[in-house]
Amino acid sequence: MAEYRVAIAGLGRAAKHIHIPALRKIPEVTVVGAYDPLPQHCEFPTFATIEALLATRPDIVIIATPPGAHLQIAKAALQAGAHVFCEKPLANTLEEADEIAKTAVATGKQVSVNSEFPFMTHHLAAANEIGSARFGRLLFVEARQSFVVTPDTEAGWRGEDPQRTFKEFGTHAIDLCKAFFGERPIGMSARMPRPFSKGGPDYLNLVRLEFSGDRVAQITLDRLTRGRHRYLDMRLVGEKATIETS
C-alpha cells in the first residue's frame, strides 16, 4: 500500500476543522509539517516559510491559506515536485489560475480543488433520483442561502475581500448545479449589487446558469439578511417530482 507525505500550507479555520481531522482518518498519510506565517501550536512540525516546509519533500501540499497566497504557494509546491490539493477558489483571477495550470503541466504534477458538496450524503441521494421513474428529467435547480454575518464569520480576510461570498461559497453552489445537471453550464449571468457601500464583500449574489435543453439554475446567496440563518437550501424540479434538501 502506497504511503504519502503530506504538508499543509495555512493553519487557519479550514486546516484545523476540515483538513487535519480528515488526514487523521487516512492511514496511508503522514503529515510531515505545516507552514503558517503566524506562530501556531500544532501536533506536527511547523515552519515560518513555505521554502522550509517544501524542504521536507512532501508528496502532496494542501493549500488552506487565504486566496491571495494560492498562486505563489501552488507554483512553489509544483516546482518542488509535489502535487497540490487547494482550497477553493484556486486563484483570485483567471490569469492566476492559468499560471498554476501551466506550471502543473510543465512539472507533470496534479492540481485538485477542494469540492466536497456534491459528495455529501443528502446531495448524493438527490442526484441518484435524477432520471428515475418517479423523478424524470431534471428541469430546474434553485439554490438559496440566507446567511447571517457576524464579527466571527467576517474575521480575517473574509471581511475584506470584495469577492468573498462568491469565491468562498458560490463555487460550492455551482459545483452542485454541474453535478445535478451532469454537464458544465453553457451560459451564465450574475449580479452582485452593493446597495449600502461601494466597498466591502459581495453580500448579495444573484446568479443564473444556463444548461442544455433550455434548463436553468438560479443561485441566490443572501448575506444582507437579518432574518433566519439558512446555510443552503436546494430545490430540484423534475418532470414528475420535486426534491428539496437543506
CSV table of C-alpha atoms in Angstrom, one decimal:
chain,number,residue,atom,x,y,z
A,1,MET,CA,0.0,0.0,0.0
A,2,ALA,CA,1.4,3.4,-1.0
A,3,GLU,CA,2.2,5.9,1.7
A,4,TYR,CA,2.1,9.7,1.1
A,5,ARG,CA,3.9,12.5,2.8
A,6,VAL,CA,1.5,15.5,3.1
A,7,ALA,CA,2.3,19.1,4.0
A,8,ILE,CA,-0.2,21.8,4.9
A,9,ALA,CA,0.2,25.4,4.0
A,10,GLY,CA,-2.0,27.6,6.2
A,11,LEU,CA,-3.2,26.6,9.7
A,12,GLY,CA,-6.5,28.6,9.8
A,13,ARG,CA,-10.1,27.5,10.1
A,14,ALA,CA,-10.1,25.3,7.1
A,15,ALA,CA,-7.0,23.3,8.1
A,16,LYS,CA,-8.0,22.9,11.7
A,17,HIS,CA,-11.6,22.0,11.2
A,18,ILE,CA,-11.5,20.2,7.8
A,19,HIS,CA,-8.2,19.0,6.5
A,20,ILE,CA,-6.3,17.9,9.7
A,21,PRO,CA,-9.3,15.9,11.1
A,22,ALA,CA,-9.7,14.2,7.6
A,23,LEU,CA,-6.0,13.4,7.3
A,24,ARG,CA,-6.1,11.7,10.7
A,25,LYS,CA,-8.5,9.2,9.3
A,26,ILE,CA,-6.2,8.1,6.4
A,27,PRO,CA,-3.7,5.5,7.5
A,28,GLU,CA,-1.6,5.9,4.3
A,29,VAL,CA,-0.9,9.6,5.1
A,30,THR,CA,1.9,11.1,7.2
A,31,VAL,CA,1.8,14.8,7.8
A,32,VAL,CA,5.4,16.0,7.6
A,33,GLY,CA,4.8,19.6,8.6
A,34,ALA,CA,2.8,22.8,8.2
A,35,TYR,CA,3.5,26.4,7.1
A,36,ASP,CA,2.0,29.4,8.6
A,37,PRO,CA,3.5,32.9,8.9
A,38,LEU,CA,2.0,33.3,12.4
A,39,PRO,CA,3.2,31.1,15.3
A,40,GLN,CA,0.9,28.1,15.8
A,41,HIS,CA,0.6,25.3,18.3
A,42,CYS,CA,0.3,22.1,16.3
A,43,GLU,CA,0.8,18.3,16.6
A,44,PHE,CA,3.5,18.2,13.9
A,45,PRO,CA,6.4,20.4,12.9
A,46,THR,CA,5.6,24.0,11.8
A,47,PHE,CA,7.6,26.2,9.6
A,48,ALA,CA,7.7,30.0,9.1
A,49,THR,CA,8.3,29.9,5.4
A,50,ILE,CA,7.0,27.8,2.5
A,51,GLU,CA,10.5,27.1,1.4
A,52,ALA,CA,11.3,25.4,4.8
A,53,LEU,CA,8.1,23.4,4.5
A,54,LEU,CA,8.9,22.2,1.0
A,55,ALA,CA,12.4,21.1,2.2
A,56,THR,CA,10.6,18.2,3.9
A,57,ARG,CA,10.0,16.9,0.4
A,58,PRO,CA,6.2,16.2,0.6
A,59,ASP,CA,4.4,14.2,-2.0
A,60,ILE,CA,1.3,16.4,-1.6
A,61,VAL,CA,0.8,20.0,-0.4
A,62,ILE,CA,-2.6,21.1,0.9
A,63,ILE,CA,-3.1,24.8,0.4
A,64,ALA,CA,-5.5,26.2,3.0
A,65,THR,CA,-4.4,29.8,3.1
A,66,PRO,CA,-6.4,32.9,2.0
A,67,PRO,CA,-6.8,33.0,-1.8
A,68,GLY,CA,-4.2,35.8,-2.3
A,69,ALA,CA,-1.4,33.3,-1.4
A,70,HIS,CA,-2.6,30.4,-3.6
A,71,LEU,CA,-0.6,31.3,-6.7
A,72,GLN,CA,2.8,31.7,-5.0
A,73,ILE,CA,2.4,28.6,-2.9
A,74,ALA,CA,1.0,26.4,-5.6
A,75,LYS,CA,3.8,27.2,-8.1
A,76,ALA,CA,6.4,26.6,-5.4
A,77,ALA,CA,4.9,23.3,-4.4
A,78,LEU,CA,4.6,22.1,-8.0
A,79,GLN,CA,8.1,23.1,-8.8
A,80,ALA,CA,9.3,21.3,-5.7
A,81,GLY,CA,7.8,18.1,-7.1
A,82,ALA,CA,4.6,17.9,-5.1
A,83,HIS,CA,1.0,17.5,-6.1
A,84,VAL,CA,-1.4,20.3,-4.9
A,85,PHE,CA,-4.7,20.0,-3.2
A,86,CYS,CA,-6.0,23.5,-3.0
A,87,GLU,CA,-8.9,25.1,-1.1
A,88,LYS,CA,-11.4,27.0,-3.3
A,89,PRO,CA,-11.1,29.3,-5.0
A,90,LEU,CA,-8.0,28.1,-6.9
A,91,ALA,CA,-6.9,31.7,-7.6
A,92,ASN,CA,-8.1,35.3,-7.5
A,93,THR,CA,-8.1,35.7,-11.2
A,94,LEU,CA,-8.3,33.6,-14.4
A,95,GLU,CA,-4.8,34.7,-15.3
A,96,GLU,CA,-3.5,33.3,-11.9
A,97,ALA,CA,-5.4,30.1,-12.4
A,98,ASP,CA,-4.0,29.7,-15.9
A,99,GLU,CA,-0.5,30.2,-14.5
A,100,ILE,CA,-1.0,27.5,-11.9
A,101,ALA,CA,-2.3,25.2,-14.7
A,102,LYS,CA,0.6,25.8,-16.9
A,103,THR,CA,3.0,25.1,-14.0
A,104,ALA,CA,1.2,21.8,-13.3
A,105,VAL,CA,1.6,20.8,-17.0
A,106,ALA,CA,5.3,21.8,-17.1
A,107,THR,CA,6.1,19.8,-13.9
A,108,GLY,CA,3.9,16.8,-14.6
A,109,LYS,CA,2.1,17.2,-11.3
A,110,GLN,CA,-1.6,17.3,-10.5
A,111,VAL,CA,-3.7,20.2,-9.0
A,112,SER,CA,-7.1,19.5,-7.4
A,113,VAL,CA,-9.5,22.0,-5.9
A,114,ASN,CA,-11.5,21.0,-2.9
A,115,SER,CA,-15.2,20.5,-3.8
A,116,GLU,CA,-16.9,18.3,-1.3
A,117,PHE,CA,-20.5,19.4,-1.6
A,118,PRO,CA,-21.6,17.0,-4.5
A,119,PHE,CA,-20.3,14.1,-2.4
A,120,MET,CA,-22.3,14.9,0.8
A,121,THR,CA,-24.8,12.2,1.6
A,122,HIS,CA,-28.0,14.2,1.1
A,123,HIS,CA,-26.8,15.7,-2.2
A,124,LEU,CA,-25.8,12.3,-3.5
A,125,ALA,CA,-29.2,10.9,-2.6
A,126,ALA,CA,-30.9,13.8,-4.6
A,127,ALA,CA,-28.6,13.2,-7.5
A,128,ASN,CA,-29.4,9.5,-7.6
A,129,GLU,CA,-33.1,10.3,-8.2
A,130,ILE,CA,-32.4,12.3,-11.3
A,131,GLY,CA,-33.5,10.3,-14.3
A,132,SER,CA,-35.5,7.8,-12.2
A,133,ALA,CA,-39.1,6.7,-13.0
A,134,ARG,CA,-40.5,8.8,-10.2
A,135,PHE,CA,-38.5,12.0,-10.8
A,136,GLY,CA,-37.8,12.1,-14.5
A,137,ARG,CA,-35.5,14.6,-16.2
A,138,LEU,CA,-34.1,17.5,-14.2
A,139,LEU,CA,-35.6,20.8,-15.4
A,140,PHE,CA,-34.7,23.5,-12.9
A,141,VAL,CA,-32.5,23.9,-9.8
A,142,GLU,CA,-32.7,26.6,-7.2
A,143,ALA,CA,-30.0,27.1,-4.6
A,144,ARG,CA,-30.6,29.6,-1.8
A,145,GLN,CA,-28.5,30.8,1.1
A,146,SER,CA,-29.7,33.1,3.8
A,147,PHE,CA,-26.5,33.7,5.8
A,148,VAL,CA,-26.4,36.0,8.9
A,149,VAL,CA,-22.9,37.5,9.1
A,150,THR,CA,-21.3,38.2,12.4
A,151,PRO,CA,-17.9,39.5,13.5
A,152,ASP,CA,-16.7,35.9,13.8
A,153,THR,CA,-17.7,34.9,10.3
A,154,GLU,CA,-16.0,38.1,8.9
A,155,ALA,CA,-12.8,37.7,10.8
A,156,GLY,CA,-9.6,38.0,8.8
A,157,TRP,CA,-9.5,38.1,5.0
A,158,ARG,CA,-13.2,37.2,4.7
A,159,GLY,CA,-14.4,40.6,5.9
A,160,GLU,CA,-12.2,42.4,3.5
A,161,ASP,CA,-12.3,40.5,0.2
A,162,PRO,CA,-14.7,42.3,-2.2
A,163,GLN,CA,-15.5,38.9,-3.9
A,164,ARG,CA,-15.6,36.9,-0.7
A,165,THR,CA,-19.1,35.4,-0.8
A,166,PHE,CA,-19.0,34.1,-4.3
A,167,LYS,CA,-15.4,32.9,-4.1
A,168,GLU,CA,-15.8,31.2,-0.7
A,169,PHE,CA,-19.3,29.8,-1.1
A,170,GLY,CA,-20.6,30.4,-4.6
A,171,THR,CA,-18.2,27.8,-6.0
A,172,HIS,CA,-20.0,25.1,-4.0
A,173,ALA,CA,-23.4,26.1,-5.4
A,174,ILE,CA,-22.0,26.0,-9.0
A,175,ASP,CA,-20.4,22.6,-8.4
A,176,LEU,CA,-23.7,21.2,-7.1
A,177,CYS,CA,-25.6,22.5,-10.2
A,178,LYS,CA,-23.0,21.0,-12.5
A,179,ALA,CA,-23.2,17.7,-10.7
A,180,PHE,CA,-27.0,17.6,-10.8
A,181,PHE,CA,-27.3,18.5,-14.5
A,182,GLY,CA,-24.3,16.3,-15.4
A,183,GLU,CA,-22.6,19.0,-17.5
A,184,ARG,CA,-21.0,22.4,-17.5
A,185,PRO,CA,-23.2,25.4,-18.0
A,186,ILE,CA,-23.4,26.8,-21.5
A,187,GLY,CA,-24.2,30.3,-20.2
A,188,MET,CA,-24.0,32.4,-17.1
A,189,SER,CA,-25.2,35.8,-15.9
A,190,ALA,CA,-24.6,37.4,-12.5
A,191,ARG,CA,-25.3,40.5,-10.4
A,192,MET,CA,-23.5,41.3,-7.1
A,193,PRO,CA,-25.3,44.5,-6.0
A,194,ARG,CA,-23.9,46.5,-3.1
A,195,PRO,CA,-26.8,48.7,-2.0
A,196,PHE,CA,-25.1,50.3,1.0
A,197,SER,CA,-21.4,50.7,0.0
A,198,LYS,CA,-19.2,50.5,-3.0
A,199,GLY,CA,-16.6,48.6,-1.0
A,200,GLY,CA,-16.6,45.5,1.2
A,201,PRO,CA,-17.6,42.0,0.4
A,202,ASP,CA,-20.3,41.0,-2.1
A,203,TYR,CA,-23.1,40.2,0.4
A,204,LEU,CA,-25.7,39.6,-2.3
A,205,ASN,CA,-25.1,37.2,-5.3
A,206,LEU,CA,-27.8,36.6,-7.9
A,207,VAL,CA,-26.5,34.1,-10.4
A,208,ARG,CA,-28.2,32.3,-13.3
A,209,LEU,CA,-26.8,29.3,-15.1
A,210,GLU,CA,-28.0,28.0,-18.5
A,211,PHE,CA,-27.8,24.3,-19.3
A,212,SER,CA,-28.7,22.3,-22.4
A,213,GLY,CA,-32.3,21.7,-23.3
A,214,ASP,CA,-33.3,25.2,-22.1
A,215,ARG,CA,-32.9,24.2,-18.5
A,216,VAL,CA,-31.7,26.7,-15.8
A,217,ALA,CA,-30.3,27.0,-12.3
A,218,GLN,CA,-30.9,30.0,-10.1
A,219,ILE,CA,-28.4,30.7,-7.2
A,220,THR,CA,-29.2,33.4,-4.6
A,221,LEU,CA,-26.7,34.0,-1.8
A,222,ASP,CA,-28.1,36.5,0.6
A,223,ARG,CA,-25.8,37.7,3.3
A,224,LEU,CA,-27.6,41.0,3.7
A,225,THR,CA,-30.4,39.2,5.6
A,226,ARG,CA,-31.3,39.9,9.2
A,227,GLY,CA,-33.8,37.0,9.2
A,228,ARG,CA,-33.4,33.3,9.7
A,229,HIS,CA,-30.0,31.7,9.0
A,230,ARG,CA,-30.2,29.0,6.4
A,231,TYR,CA,-26.8,27.7,5.2
A,232,LEU,CA,-28.1,26.1,2.0
A,233,ASP,CA,-31.5,25.1,0.7
A,234,MET,CA,-31.7,23.3,-2.6
A,235,ARG,CA,-34.8,22.6,-4.8
A,236,LEU,CA,-34.6,20.2,-7.8
A,237,VAL,CA,-37.6,20.3,-10.1
A,238,GLY,CA,-38.0,17.3,-12.3
A,239,GLU,CA,-40.6,16.3,-14.9
A,240,LYS,CA,-42.6,14.2,-12.3
A,241,ALA,CA,-41.4,15.4,-8.8
A,242,THR,CA,-39.5,17.9,-6.8
A,243,ILE,CA,-36.7,17.3,-4.3
A,244,GLU,CA,-35.8,19.7,-1.5
A,245,THR,CA,-32.7,19.4,0.6
A,246,SER,CA,-31.5,21.6,3.5
